[in-house]
Coordinates of C-alpha atoms and ligand atoms in Angstrom, one line a residue:
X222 CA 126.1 180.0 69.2
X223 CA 125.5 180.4 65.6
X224 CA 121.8 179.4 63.8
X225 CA 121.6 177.3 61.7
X226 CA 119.4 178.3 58.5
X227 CA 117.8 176.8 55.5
X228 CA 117.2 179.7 53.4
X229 CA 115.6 179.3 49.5
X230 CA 116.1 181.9 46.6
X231 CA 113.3 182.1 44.3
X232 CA 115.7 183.7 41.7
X233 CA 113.5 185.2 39.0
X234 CA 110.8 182.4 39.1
X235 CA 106.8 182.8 40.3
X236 CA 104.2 185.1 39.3
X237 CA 102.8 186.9 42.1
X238 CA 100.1 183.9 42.8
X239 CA 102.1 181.9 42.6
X240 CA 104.3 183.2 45.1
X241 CA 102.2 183.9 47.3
X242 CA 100.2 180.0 47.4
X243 CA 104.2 178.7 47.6
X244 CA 104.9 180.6 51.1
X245 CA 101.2 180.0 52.7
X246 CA 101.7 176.5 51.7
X247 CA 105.5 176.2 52.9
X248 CA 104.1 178.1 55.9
X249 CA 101.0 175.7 56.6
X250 CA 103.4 172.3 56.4
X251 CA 106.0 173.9 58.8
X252 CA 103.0 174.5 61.2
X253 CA 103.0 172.1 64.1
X254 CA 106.6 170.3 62.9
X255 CA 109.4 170.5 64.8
X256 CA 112.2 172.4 63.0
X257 CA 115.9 172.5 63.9
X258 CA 116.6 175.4 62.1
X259 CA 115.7 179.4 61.0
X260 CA 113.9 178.9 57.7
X261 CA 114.1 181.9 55.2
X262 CA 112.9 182.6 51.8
X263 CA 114.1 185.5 49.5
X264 CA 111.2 185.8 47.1
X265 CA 111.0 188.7 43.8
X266 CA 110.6 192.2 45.0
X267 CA 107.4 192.3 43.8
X268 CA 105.8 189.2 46.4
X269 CA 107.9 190.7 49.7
X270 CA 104.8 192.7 50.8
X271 CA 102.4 190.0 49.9
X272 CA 104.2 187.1 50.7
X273 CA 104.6 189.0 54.4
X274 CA 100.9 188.7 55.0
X275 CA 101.2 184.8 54.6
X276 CA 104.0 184.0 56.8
X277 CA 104.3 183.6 60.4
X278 CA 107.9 181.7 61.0
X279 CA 109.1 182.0 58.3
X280 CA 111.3 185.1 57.9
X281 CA 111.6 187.0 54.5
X282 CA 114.2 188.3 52.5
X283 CA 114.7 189.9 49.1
X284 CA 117.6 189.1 46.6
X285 CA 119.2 192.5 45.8
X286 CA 119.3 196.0 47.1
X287 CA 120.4 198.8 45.9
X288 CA 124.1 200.8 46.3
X289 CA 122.3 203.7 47.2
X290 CA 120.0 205.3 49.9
X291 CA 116.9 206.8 47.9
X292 CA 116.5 208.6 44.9
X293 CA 116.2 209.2 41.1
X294 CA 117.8 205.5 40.7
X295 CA 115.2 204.3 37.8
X296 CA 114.1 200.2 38.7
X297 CA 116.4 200.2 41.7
X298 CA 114.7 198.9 45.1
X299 CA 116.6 200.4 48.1
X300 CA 116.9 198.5 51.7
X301 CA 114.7 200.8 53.3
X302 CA 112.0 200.0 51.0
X303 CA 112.6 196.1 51.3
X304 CA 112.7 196.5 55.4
X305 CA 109.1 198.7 55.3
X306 CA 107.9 195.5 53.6
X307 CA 108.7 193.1 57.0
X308 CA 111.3 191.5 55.2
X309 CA 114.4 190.6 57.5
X310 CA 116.8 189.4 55.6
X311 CA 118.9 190.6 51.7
X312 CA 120.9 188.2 49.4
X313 CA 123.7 190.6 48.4
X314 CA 126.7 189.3 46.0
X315 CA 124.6 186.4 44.6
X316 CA 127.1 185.3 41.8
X317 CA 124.3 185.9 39.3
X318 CA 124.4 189.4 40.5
X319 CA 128.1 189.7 39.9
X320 CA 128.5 188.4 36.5
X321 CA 125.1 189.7 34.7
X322 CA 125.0 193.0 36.5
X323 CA 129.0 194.0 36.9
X324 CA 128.7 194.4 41.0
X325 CA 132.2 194.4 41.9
X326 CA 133.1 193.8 45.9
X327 CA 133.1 197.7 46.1
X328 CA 129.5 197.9 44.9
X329 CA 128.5 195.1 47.2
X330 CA 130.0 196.7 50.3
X331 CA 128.3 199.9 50.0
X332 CA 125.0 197.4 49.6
X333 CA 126.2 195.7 53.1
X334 CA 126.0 199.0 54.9
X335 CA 122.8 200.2 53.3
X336 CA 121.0 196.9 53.9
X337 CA 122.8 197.0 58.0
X338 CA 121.3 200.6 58.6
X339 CA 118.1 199.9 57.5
X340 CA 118.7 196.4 60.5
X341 CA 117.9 193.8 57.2
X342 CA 120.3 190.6 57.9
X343 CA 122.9 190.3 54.9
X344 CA 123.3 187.0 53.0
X345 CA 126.4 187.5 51.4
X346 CA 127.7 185.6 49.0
X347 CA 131.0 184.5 47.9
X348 CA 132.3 181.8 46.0
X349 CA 134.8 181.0 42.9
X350 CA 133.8 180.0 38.9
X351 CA 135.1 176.8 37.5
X352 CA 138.4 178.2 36.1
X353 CA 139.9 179.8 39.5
X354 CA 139.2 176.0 40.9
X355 CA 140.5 174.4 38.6
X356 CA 143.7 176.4 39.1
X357 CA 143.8 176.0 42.9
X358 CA 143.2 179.7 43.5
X359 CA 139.5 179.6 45.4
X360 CA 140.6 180.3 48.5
X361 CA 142.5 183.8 47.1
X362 CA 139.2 184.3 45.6
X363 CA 136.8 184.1 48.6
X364 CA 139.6 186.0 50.7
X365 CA 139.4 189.1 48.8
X366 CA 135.7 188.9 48.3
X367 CA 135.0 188.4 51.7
X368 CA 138.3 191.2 52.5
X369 CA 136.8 194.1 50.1
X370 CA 133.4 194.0 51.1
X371 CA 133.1 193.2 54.9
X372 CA 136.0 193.7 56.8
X373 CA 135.6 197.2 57.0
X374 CA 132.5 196.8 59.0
X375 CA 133.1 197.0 63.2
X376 CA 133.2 194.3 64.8
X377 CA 129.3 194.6 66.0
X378 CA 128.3 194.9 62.6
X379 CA 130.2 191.6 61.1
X380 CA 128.1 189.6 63.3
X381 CA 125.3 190.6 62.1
X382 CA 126.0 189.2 58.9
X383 CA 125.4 185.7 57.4
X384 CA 127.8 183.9 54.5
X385 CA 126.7 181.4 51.7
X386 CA 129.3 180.0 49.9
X387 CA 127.9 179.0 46.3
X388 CA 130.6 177.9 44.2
X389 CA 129.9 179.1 41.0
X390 CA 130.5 175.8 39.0
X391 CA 127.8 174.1 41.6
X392 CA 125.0 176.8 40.9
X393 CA 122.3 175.3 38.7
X394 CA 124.7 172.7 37.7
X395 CA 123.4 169.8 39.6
X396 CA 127.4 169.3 40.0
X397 CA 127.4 169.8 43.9
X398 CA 130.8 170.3 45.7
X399 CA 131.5 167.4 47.8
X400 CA 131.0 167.6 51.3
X401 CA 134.7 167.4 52.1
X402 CA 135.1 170.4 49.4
X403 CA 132.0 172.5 51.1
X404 CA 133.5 171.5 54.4
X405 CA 137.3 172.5 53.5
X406 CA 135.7 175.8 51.8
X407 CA 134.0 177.3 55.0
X408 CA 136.8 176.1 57.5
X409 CA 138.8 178.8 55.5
X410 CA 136.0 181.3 55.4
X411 CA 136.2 180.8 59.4
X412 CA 139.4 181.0 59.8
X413 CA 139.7 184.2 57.6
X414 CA 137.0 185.7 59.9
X415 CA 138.7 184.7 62.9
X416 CA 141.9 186.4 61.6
X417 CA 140.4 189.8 61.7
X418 CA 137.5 189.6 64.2
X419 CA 138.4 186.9 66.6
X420 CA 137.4 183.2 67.3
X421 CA 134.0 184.0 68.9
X422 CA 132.4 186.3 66.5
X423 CA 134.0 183.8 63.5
X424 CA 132.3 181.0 65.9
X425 CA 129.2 182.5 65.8
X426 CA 128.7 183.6 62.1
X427 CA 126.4 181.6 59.9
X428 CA 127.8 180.2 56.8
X429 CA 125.8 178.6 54.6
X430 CA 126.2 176.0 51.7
X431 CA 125.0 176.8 48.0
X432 CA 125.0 174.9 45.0
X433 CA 122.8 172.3 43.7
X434 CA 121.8 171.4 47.6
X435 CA 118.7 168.8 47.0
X436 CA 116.7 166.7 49.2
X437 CA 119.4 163.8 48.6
X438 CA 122.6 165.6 49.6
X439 CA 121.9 168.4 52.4
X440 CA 122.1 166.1 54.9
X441 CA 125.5 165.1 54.2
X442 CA 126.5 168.9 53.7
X443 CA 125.0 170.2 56.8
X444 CA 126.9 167.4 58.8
X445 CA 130.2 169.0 58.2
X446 CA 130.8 171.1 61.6
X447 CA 131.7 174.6 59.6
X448 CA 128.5 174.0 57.2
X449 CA 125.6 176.0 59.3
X450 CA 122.9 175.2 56.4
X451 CA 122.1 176.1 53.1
X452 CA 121.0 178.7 50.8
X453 CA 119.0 177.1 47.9
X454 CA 117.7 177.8 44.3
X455 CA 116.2 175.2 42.1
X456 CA 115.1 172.7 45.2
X457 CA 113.7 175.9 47.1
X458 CA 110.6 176.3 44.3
X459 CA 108.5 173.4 45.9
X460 CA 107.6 172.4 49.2
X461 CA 108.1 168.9 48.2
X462 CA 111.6 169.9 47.3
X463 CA 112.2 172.0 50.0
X464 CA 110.8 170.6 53.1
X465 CA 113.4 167.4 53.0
X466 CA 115.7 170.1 53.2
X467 CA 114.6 172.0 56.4
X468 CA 114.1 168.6 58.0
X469 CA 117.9 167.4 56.6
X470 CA 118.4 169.1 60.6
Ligands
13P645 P1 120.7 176.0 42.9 O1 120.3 175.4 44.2 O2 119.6 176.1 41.9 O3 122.0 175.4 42.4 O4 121.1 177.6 43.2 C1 121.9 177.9 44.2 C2 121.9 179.3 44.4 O5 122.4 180.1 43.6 C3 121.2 179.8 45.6 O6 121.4 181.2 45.8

């Protein structure tokens, strides 16, 4: 069945120190608890190598990769480099990623296959901004996201990959989408799946929830049966923050 997974994203926060004393102290708090679910954090390129040394289950992840396999790409970090750092997992499609850096779904799915070859798990994100809620249209939205990026990929390799659906109005916000809204959001997503691949690989893919998830609310999100966890910003920068979050299963 599918995991269930708390993952954080640093975002552009924590100087290499500081990084580095976040995940050995994250990693020294989990020690000797019992935890219900995978635990991930996507850190700045610059900490995966570092951070690597500090963790023991906790996996790692980055937050980008690039559209192409190695080269003269100037400040571009490709997925083979991020795997030769011992980091499992890429955030690909964050919505910040989309609207400051213009990566379309065609961009994003070129990123899928670069980050599956080199076998780093893709957090892909999808999700809709304010105005296509407001006019009823998310569910269009998050179909042809999900449609033009992943389901070209065989069947083998979309279960390989893991969904967060961050609504874009919830990100940073502190305006969380109720549960009944998060829960309404990734039946569809699984349904969608199921429509191409099938009801067991849709079954088994983890998607998570993201968007002003806090200590207060995640346990009320990951309640809802198609919620499989959470992919968190703000709330992921503290342990104080973050641990009530692991422990919300
Ligand atoms: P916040 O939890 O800070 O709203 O960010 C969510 C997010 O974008 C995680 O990728």
């Amino acid at each position: 069945m599918r995991k269930n997974i708390v993952a954080g994203n640093w975002k552009m926060n924590n100087s290499l120190q500081e990084g580095i004393d976040l995940a050995k102290d994250l990693q020294k708090v989990l020690n000797g608890k019992t935890i219900r679910c995978d635990v991930v954090i996507c850190t700045p390129f610059i900490h995966l190598a570092s951070v690597a040394k500090e963790i023991t289950t906790i996996g790692l992840g980055a937050q980008n990769c690039a559209d192409k396999v190695s080269g003269a790409y100037t400040g571009e970090v490709s997925a083979a480099m991020i795997a030769s750092t011992g980091a499992k997992y890429v955030i690909i499609g964050h919505s910040e990623r989309r609207a400051y850096y213009g990566e379309t779904n065609v961009i994003l799915k070129e990123k899928v296959l670069l980050a599956l070859a080199n076998n780093l798990t893709p957090i892909f994100c999808i999700g809709e901004v304010l105005s296509e809620r407001e006019a009823g249209i998310q569910e269009q939205v998050v179909g042809t996201q999900i449609k033009e990026s992943l389901f070209d990929l065989s069947p083998a390799d979309f279960g390989k990959i893991v969904l967060a659906y961050e609504p874009v109005w919830a990100i940073g916000t502190g305006k969380t989408a109720t549960s009944a809204q998060a829960q309404e959001m990734h039946a569809f997503i699984r349904k969608t799946i199921a429509g191409k691949y099938g009801k067991e690989i849709a079954d088994n893919t983890s998607i998570l929830y993201g968007g002003s998830a806090n200590a207060g609310n995640a346990k009320e999100l990951f309640s809802n049966p198609d919620v499989d966890g959470g992919l968190i910003g703000g709330a992921s920068l503290g342990v104080d923050k973050f641990l009530p979050i692991i422990e919300a299963f």
